[in-house]
Coordinates of C-alpha atoms and ligand atoms in Angstrom, one line a residue:
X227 CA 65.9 164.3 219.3
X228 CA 64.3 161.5 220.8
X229 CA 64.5 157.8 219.2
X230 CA 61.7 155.9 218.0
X231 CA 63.5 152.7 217.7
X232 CA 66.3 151.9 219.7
X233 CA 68.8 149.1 219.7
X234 CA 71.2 148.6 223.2
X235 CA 73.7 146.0 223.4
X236 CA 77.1 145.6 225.1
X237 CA 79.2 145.7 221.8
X238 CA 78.0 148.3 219.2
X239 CA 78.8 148.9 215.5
X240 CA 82.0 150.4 216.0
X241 CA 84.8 151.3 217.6
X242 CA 87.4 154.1 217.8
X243 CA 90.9 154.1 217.5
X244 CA 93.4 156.4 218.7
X245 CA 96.3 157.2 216.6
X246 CA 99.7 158.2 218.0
X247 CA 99.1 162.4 217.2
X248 CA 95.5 161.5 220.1
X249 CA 93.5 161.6 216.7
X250 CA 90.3 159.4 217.1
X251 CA 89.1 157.8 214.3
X252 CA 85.9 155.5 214.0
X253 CA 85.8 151.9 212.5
X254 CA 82.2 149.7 211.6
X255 CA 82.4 146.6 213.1
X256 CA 82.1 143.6 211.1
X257 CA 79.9 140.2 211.4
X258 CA 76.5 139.8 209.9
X259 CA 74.5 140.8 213.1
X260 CA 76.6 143.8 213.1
X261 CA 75.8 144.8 209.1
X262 CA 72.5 143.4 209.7
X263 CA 71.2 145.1 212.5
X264 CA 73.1 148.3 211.2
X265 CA 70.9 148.1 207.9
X266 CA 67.8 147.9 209.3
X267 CA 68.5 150.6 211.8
X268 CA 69.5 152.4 208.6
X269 CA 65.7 152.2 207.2
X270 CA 64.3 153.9 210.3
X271 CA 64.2 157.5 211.2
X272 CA 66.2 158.8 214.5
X273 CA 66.9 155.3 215.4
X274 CA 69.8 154.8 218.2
X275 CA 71.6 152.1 219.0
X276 CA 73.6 152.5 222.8
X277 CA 76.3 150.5 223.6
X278 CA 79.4 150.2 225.9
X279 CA 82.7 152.1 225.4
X280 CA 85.0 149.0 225.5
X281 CA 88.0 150.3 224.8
X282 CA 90.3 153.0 226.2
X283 CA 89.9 154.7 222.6
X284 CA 86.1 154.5 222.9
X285 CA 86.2 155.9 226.5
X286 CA 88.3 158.7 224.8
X287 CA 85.5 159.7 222.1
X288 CA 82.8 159.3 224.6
X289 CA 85.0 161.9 226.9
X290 CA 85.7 164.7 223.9
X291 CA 82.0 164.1 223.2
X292 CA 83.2 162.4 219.3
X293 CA 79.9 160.5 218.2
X294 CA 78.5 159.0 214.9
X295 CA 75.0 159.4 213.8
X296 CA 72.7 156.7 215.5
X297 CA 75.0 155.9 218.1
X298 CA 75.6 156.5 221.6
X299 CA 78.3 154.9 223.7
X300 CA 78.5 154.7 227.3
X301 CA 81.4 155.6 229.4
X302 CA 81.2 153.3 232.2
X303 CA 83.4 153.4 235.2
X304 CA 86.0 150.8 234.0
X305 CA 86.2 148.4 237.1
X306 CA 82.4 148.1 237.2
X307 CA 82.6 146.9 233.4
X308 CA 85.2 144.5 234.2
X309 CA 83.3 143.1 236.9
X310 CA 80.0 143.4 234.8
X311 CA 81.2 141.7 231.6
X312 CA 84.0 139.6 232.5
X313 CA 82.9 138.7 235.8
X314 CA 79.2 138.2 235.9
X315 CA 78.1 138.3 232.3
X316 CA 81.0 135.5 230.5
X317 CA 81.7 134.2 233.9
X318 CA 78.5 133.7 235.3
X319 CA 75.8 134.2 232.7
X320 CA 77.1 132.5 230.0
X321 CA 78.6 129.3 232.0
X322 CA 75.5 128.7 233.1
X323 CA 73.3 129.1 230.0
X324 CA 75.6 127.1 227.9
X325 CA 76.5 124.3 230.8
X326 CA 79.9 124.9 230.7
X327 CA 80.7 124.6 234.8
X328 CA 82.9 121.9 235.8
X329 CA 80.4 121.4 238.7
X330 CA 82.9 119.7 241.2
X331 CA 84.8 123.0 241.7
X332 CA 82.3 125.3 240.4
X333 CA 80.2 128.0 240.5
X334 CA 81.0 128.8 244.0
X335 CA 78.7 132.0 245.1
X336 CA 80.4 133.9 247.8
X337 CA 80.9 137.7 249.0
X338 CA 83.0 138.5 246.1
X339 CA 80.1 137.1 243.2
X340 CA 77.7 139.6 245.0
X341 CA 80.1 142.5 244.4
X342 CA 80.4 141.8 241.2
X343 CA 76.4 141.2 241.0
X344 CA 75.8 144.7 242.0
X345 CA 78.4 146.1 239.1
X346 CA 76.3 143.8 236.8
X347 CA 73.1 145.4 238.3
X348 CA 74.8 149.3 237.8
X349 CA 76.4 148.5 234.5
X350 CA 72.4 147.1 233.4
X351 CA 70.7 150.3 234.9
X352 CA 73.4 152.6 233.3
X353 CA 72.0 151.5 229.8
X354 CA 68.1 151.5 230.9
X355 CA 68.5 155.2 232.2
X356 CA 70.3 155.9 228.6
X357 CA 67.1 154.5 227.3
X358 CA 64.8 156.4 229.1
X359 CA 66.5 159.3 228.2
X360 CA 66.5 158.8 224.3
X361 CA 63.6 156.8 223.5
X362 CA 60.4 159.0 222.4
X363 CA 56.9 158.5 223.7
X364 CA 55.9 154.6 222.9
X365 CA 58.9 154.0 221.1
X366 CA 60.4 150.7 220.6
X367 CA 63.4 148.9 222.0
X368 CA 65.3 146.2 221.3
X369 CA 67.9 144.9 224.0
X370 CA 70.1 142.7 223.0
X371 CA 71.7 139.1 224.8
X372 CA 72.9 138.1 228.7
X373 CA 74.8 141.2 229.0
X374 CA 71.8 143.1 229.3
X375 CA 69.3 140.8 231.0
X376 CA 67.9 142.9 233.6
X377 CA 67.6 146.2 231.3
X378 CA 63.9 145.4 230.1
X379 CA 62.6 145.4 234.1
X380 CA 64.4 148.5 234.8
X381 CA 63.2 150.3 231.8
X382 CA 59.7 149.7 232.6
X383 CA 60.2 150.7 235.6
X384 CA 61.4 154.1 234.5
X385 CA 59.6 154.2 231.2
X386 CA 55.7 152.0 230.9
X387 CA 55.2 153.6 228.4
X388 CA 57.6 152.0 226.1
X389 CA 57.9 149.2 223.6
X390 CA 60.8 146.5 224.8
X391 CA 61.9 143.1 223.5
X392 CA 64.6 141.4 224.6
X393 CA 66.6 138.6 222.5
X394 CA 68.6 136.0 223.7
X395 CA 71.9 135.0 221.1
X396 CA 72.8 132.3 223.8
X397 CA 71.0 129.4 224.2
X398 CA 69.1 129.4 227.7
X399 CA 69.7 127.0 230.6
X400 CA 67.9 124.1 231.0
X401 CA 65.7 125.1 234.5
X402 CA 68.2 122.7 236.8
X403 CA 70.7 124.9 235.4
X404 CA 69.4 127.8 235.9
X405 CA 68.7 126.8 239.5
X406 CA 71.8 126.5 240.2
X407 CA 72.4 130.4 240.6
X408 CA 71.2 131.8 244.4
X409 CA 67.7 131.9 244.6
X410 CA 67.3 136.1 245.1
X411 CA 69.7 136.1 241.8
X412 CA 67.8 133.8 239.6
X413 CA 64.9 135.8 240.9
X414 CA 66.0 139.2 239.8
X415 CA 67.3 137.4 236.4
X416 CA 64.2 136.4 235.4
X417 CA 61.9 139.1 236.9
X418 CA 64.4 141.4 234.3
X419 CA 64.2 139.7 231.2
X420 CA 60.0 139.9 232.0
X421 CA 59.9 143.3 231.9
X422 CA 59.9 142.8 228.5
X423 CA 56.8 142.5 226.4
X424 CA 58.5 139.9 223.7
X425 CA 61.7 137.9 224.2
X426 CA 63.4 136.5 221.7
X427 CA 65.5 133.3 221.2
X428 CA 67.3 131.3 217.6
X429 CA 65.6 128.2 219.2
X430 CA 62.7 126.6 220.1
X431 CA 64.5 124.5 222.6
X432 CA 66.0 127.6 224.2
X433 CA 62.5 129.1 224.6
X434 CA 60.9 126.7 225.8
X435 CA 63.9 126.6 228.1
X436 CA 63.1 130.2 229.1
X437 CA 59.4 129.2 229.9
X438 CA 59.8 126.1 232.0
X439 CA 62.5 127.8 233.9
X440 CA 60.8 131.1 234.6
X441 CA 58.0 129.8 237.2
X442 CA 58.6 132.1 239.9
X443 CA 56.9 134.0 242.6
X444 CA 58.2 137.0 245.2
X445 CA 56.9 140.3 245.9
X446 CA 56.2 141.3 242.3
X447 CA 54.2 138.4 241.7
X448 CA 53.7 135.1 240.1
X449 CA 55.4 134.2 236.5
X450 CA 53.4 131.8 235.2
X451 CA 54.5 129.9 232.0
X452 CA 52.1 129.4 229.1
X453 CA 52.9 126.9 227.0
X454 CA 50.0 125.6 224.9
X455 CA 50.1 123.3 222.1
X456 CA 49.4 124.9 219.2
X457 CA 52.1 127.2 219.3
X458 CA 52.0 131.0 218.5
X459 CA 51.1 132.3 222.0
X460 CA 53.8 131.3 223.8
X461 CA 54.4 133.1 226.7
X462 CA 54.9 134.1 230.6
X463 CA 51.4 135.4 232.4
X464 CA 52.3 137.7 235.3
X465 CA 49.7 137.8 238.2
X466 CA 49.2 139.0 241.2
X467 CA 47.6 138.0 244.5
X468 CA 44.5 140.8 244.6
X469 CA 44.9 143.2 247.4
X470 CA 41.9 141.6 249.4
X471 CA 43.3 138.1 249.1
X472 CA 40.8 137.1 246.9
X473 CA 42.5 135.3 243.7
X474 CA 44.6 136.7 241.3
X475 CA 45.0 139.3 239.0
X476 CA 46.4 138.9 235.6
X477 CA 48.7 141.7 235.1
X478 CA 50.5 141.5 232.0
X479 CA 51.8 138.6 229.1
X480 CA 55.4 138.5 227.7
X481 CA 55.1 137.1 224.8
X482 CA 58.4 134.4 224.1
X483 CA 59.0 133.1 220.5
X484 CA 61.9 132.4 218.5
X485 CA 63.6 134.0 215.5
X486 CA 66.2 132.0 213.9
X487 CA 68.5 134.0 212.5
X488 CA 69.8 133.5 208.8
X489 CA 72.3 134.7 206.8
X490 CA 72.3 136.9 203.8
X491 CA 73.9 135.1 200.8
X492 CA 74.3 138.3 198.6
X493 CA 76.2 140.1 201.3
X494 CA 78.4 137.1 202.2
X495 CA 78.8 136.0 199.1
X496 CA 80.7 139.2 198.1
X497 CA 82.4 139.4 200.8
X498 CA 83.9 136.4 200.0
X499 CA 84.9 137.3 196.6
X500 CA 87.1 140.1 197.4
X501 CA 90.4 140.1 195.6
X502 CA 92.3 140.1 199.6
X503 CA 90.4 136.8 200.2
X504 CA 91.1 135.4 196.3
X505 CA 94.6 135.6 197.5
X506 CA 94.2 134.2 201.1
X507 CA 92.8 131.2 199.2
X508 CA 95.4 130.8 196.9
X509 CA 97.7 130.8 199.5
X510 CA 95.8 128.1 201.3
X511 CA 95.3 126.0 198.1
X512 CA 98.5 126.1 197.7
X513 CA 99.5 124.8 201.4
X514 CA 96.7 122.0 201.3
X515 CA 97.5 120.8 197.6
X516 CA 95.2 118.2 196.7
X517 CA 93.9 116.9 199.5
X518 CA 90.5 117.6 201.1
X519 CA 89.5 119.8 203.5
X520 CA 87.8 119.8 206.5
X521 CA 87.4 123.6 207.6
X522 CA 86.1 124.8 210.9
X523 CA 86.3 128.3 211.8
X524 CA 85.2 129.4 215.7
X525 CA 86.7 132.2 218.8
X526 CA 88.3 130.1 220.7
X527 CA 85.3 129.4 223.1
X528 CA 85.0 127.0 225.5
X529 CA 81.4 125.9 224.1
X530 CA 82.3 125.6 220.7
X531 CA 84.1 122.1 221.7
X532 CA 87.5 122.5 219.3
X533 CA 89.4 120.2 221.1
X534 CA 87.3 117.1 220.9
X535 CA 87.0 118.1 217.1
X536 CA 91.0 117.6 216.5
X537 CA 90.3 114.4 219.0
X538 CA 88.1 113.1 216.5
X539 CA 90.3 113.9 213.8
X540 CA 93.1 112.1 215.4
X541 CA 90.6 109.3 215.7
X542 CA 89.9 109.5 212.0
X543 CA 93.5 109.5 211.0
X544 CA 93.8 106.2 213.4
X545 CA 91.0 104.6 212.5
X546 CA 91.1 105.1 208.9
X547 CA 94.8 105.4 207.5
X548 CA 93.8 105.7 204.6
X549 CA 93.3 109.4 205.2
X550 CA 97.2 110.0 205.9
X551 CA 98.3 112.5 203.4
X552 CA 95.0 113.3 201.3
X553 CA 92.5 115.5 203.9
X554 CA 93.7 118.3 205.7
X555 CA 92.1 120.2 208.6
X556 CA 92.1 124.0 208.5
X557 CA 91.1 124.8 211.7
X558 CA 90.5 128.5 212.4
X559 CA 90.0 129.6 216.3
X560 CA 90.7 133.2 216.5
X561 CA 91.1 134.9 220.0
X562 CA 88.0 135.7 222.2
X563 CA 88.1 136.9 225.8
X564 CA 91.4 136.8 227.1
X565 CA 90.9 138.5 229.9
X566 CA 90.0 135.4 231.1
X567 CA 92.2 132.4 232.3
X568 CA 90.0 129.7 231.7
X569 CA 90.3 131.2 228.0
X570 CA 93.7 131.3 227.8
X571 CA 94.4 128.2 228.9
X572 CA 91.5 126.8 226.5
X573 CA 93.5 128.3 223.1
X574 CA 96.5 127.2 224.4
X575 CA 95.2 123.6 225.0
X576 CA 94.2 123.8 221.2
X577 CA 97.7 125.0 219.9
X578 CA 98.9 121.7 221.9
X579 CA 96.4 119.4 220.8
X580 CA 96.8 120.4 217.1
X581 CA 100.8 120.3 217.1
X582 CA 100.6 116.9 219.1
X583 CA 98.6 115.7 216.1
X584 CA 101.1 117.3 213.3
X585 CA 103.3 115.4 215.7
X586 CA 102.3 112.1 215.3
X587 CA 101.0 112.3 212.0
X588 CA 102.7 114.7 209.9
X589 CA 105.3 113.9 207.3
X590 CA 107.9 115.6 205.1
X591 CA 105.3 116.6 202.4
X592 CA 102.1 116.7 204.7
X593 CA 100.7 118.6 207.6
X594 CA 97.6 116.8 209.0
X595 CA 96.1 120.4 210.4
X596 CA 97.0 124.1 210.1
X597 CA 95.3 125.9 213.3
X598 CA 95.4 129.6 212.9
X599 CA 94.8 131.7 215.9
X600 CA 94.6 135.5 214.0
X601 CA 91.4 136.9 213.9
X602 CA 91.9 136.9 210.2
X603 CA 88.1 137.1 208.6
X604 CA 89.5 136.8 205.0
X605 CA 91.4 133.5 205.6
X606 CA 88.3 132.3 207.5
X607 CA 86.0 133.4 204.2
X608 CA 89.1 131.7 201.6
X609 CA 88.5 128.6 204.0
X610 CA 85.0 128.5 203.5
X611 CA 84.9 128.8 199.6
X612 CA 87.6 125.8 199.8
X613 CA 85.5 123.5 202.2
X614 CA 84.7 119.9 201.8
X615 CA 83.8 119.4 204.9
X616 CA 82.7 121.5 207.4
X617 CA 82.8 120.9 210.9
X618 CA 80.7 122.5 213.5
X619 CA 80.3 120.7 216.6
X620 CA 79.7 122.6 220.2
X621 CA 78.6 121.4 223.2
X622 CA 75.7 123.9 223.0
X623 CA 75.2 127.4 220.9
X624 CA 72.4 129.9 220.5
X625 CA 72.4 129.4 217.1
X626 CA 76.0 129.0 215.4
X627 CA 76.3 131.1 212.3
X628 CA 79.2 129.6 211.0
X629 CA 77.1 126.2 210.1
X630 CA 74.8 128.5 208.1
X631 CA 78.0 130.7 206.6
X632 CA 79.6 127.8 205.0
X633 CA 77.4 126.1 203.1
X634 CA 76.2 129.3 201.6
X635 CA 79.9 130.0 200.4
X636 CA 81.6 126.9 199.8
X637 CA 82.3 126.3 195.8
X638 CA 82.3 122.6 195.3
X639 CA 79.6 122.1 198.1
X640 CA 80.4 120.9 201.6
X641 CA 79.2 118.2 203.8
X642 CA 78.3 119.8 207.1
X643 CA 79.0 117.4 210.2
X644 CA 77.2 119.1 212.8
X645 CA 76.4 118.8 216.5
X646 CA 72.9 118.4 218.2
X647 CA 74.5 121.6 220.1
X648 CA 73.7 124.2 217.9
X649 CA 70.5 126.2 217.8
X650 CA 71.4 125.7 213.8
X651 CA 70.5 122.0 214.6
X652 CA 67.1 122.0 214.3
X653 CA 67.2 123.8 210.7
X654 CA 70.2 121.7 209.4
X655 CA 69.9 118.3 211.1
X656 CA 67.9 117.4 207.3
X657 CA 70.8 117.8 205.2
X658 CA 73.5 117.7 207.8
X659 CA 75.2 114.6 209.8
X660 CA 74.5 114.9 213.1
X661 CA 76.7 114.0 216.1
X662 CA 76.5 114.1 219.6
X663 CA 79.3 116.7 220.6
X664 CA 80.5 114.6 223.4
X665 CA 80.8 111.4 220.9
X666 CA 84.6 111.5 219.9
X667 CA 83.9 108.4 217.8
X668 CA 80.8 109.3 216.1
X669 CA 82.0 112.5 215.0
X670 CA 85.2 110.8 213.6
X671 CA 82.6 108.3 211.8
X672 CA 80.6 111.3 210.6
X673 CA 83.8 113.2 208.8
X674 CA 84.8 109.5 207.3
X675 CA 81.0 109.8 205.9
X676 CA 81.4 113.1 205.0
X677 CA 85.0 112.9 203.3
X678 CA 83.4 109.8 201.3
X679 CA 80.0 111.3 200.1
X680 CA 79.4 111.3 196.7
X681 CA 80.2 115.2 194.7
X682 CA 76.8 115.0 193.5
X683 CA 75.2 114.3 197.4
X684 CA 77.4 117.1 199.0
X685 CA 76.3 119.6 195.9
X686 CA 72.3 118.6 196.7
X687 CA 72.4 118.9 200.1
X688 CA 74.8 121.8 200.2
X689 CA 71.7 123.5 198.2
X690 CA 69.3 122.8 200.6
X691 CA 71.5 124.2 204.0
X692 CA 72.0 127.0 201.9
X693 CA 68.5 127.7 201.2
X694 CA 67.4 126.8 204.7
X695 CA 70.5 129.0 206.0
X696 CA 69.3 132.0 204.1
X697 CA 65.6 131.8 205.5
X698 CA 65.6 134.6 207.8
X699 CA 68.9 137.3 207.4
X700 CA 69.2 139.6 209.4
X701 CA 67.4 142.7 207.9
X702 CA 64.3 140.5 208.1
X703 CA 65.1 138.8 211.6
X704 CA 64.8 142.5 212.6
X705 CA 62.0 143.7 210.9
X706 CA 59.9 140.6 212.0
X707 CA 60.6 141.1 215.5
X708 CA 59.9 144.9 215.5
X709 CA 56.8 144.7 214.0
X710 CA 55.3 141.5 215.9
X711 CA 56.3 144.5 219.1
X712 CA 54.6 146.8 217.6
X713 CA 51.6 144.9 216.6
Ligands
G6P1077 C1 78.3 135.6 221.4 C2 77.4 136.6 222.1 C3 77.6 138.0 221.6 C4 79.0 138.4 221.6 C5 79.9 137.4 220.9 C6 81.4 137.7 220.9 O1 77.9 135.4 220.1 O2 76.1 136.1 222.1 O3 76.8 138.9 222.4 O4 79.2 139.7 221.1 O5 79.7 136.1 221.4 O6 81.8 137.8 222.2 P1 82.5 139.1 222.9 O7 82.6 138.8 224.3 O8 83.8 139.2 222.2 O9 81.5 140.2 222.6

């Protein structure tokens, strides 16, 4: 039956496994996007949400034609994925919207960047012909992040009549950023996230981003930004040169607004109150004694800036001895795309920053930091609840959910030292203390502030990044966004 409101995105809400008698069995992904999105799906008749088979399991249930209700997975030739989502999507896409290229040696666009273009280009129309196919009469879809960036201009193509938003989890690139990418490919980039009637970004800065860098003419027309002052109307105009050479036509508006997404504090709260993650943190109180803790908890991703973090700790431990032996930093950085060198060597940079620092530091009776590199979510929540400092400091995040997370769940109150980098940024920066994340110094100043701020401070401002973390969870990020696409 066909969908009225349909959700695609590269990773979907769960995932099969494959026991050793070939029995499939499905699993619901975790995170609060994941149970968010999944919940408000839940409130909407025949609503799908398409996604990619990523594993050999998932290829497997796709195959013997094993589905759950609400979802459909896409069996996509395997070599065009790879190329698709490790080669073009976090090679590509996301170095460049979170300015991650070290620009002497990189990106270099050759022969083999526009092979892998063309599987990004197939693996994109593979989802917006799934679409087409499912989505009733005017229905409405919502395409999510870089991996999909040039489904909305196909599924117009194939489908007017539709509905479609796109949103952005990444921050976008600034527009000398973005230029950076060939011309015909920053074209085709933008041109695809306009056939969408709404986008979607956490931040302002990152739509604005969007608007500024989407000036752009070729033979489908002109994208004009639209940025007035009084904001609601943001937007790109698309025109036309008329026929008879005689002006322009306006031809459509994509709307471009953000929707910071929140967290919801009932949900997260008990989840972090599970008897498996009351014993997680009594193991770790037991480890960190009395000291106080400074917890971060990130993949290991080259944006989210973990190894000037333990630099600045080192520079704390330097600068002020007195920390020796009473603060402890639990630093969480569980694997994230492996696949990729540049990743691998990242986490392993990590483990050899964080033991050089036990190294020099450590004593009989003291660890300075305890990395864990398990994707262990209930250590991550028993570290949150035990925070006294959080630390979340990338060189530039859509939004970062983790500065949002912790405050929410910490029991004492934390003091959150956080990065202009974050899309949380412009929410927090009230309550928060704010670092460049290039400033090894400042940030080492900012946890000596943070480790020193009176109970009663971290406990009042702890209550207002809560409340201001809590503004917008995900049920209602949804909602608002499918019903400002509707309207
Ligand atoms: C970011 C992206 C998401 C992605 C997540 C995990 O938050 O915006 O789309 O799912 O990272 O990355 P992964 O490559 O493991 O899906």
């Amino acid at each position: 039956m066909a969908s009225q409101v349909l959700v695609a995105a590269n990773r979907g809400p769960l995932s099969y496994a494959l026991d050793a008698e070939g029995t499939l069995s499905a699993r619901r992904g975790g995170g609060g996007l994941v149970s968010g999105l999944s919940a408000a799906l839940a409130t909407q008749p025949e609503a799908l949400w398409i996604c990619a088979a990523l594993s050999e399991a998932d290829r497997e249930a796709v195959r013997r034609g094993v589905s759950e209700p609400g979802v459909r997975m896409l069996d996509i030739d395997p070599a065009v994925y790879d190329d698709a989502y490790n080669g073009i999507a976090n090679s590509v896409l996301w170095f460049t919207h979170h300015h991650l290229y070290d620009v002497p040696r990189e990106p270099v666009f050759d022969a083999e960047f526009r092979r892998r273009w063309d599987s990004y280009t197939a693996y994109n129309r593979a989802f917006a012909e799934a679409l087409a196919e499912e989505a009733a009469e005017g229905a409405s879809v919502l395409v999510q992040d870089y991996h999909l960036a040039l489904v909305p201009g196909a599924l117009r193509e194939l489908r007017p009549d539709l509905r479609i938003a796109h949103f952005t989890h990444t921050p976008w690139a600034s527009w000398d950023f973005l230029d950076m990418l060939p011309d015909d490919i920053r074209r085709q980039l933008v041109w695809g996230m306009l056939g969408a009637d709404q986008l979607g970004f956490h931040a302002w800065r990152w739509s604005v981003n969007f608007i500024t860098g989407s000036n752009t003419d070729d033979e489908r027309g002109i994208a004009d930004s639209y940025l007035p002052s009084g904001v609601p109307e943001r937007g790109v105009w698309h025109r036309k040169l008329r026929a008879d050479g005689g002006g322009y036509e306006k031809k459509r508006f994509t709307e471009v607004r953000q929707y910071p997404l929140g967290v919801d504090a009932d949900e997260l709260r008990a989840l972090a109150h599970r008897p498996e993650v009351d014993d997680k943190l009594a193991a770790l109180r037991a480890e960190v004694g009395d000291c106080q803790t400074i917890v971060r908890v990130d993949r290991t991703e080259l944006s989210k800036n973990i190894l000037r973090g333990l630099l600045a700790y080192r520079e704390l431990l330097t600068t002020h001895p007195e920390w020796r032996g009473r603060v402890v930093h639990l630093a969480s950085a569980y694997p994230s795309r492996q696949d990729l060198a540049v990743y691998r060597a990242y986490t392993e940079s990590v483990r050899e920053l964080a033991a050089e620092i036990n190294a020099e530091f450590g004593t009989a009776d003291w660890q300075p930091v305890l990395v864990s590199v398990e994707d262990d979510f209930a250590r991550s929540l028993a570290a949150y609840r035990l925070a006294d400092v959080a630390l979340v400091n990338p060189v530039r995040d859509g939004m970062n959910l983790v500065a949002k997370e912790i405050p929410v769940v910490s029991e004492a109150g934390c003091a959150l030292v956080l990065s202009t980098g974050a899309g949380a940024y412009d929410e927090l920066r009230g309550d928060a203390l704010t670092v460049s994340p290039y400033d090894v110094t400042a940030t080492a100043e900012a946890l000596h502030e943070a480790l020193t701020m009176p109970a009663a401070e971290r406990a009042e401002r702890t209550k207002r990044l809560a409340a201001a973390a809590t503004a917008l969870p995900p049920k209602a990020w949804f909602q608002a966004q499918l019903e400002a696409l509707r309207a």
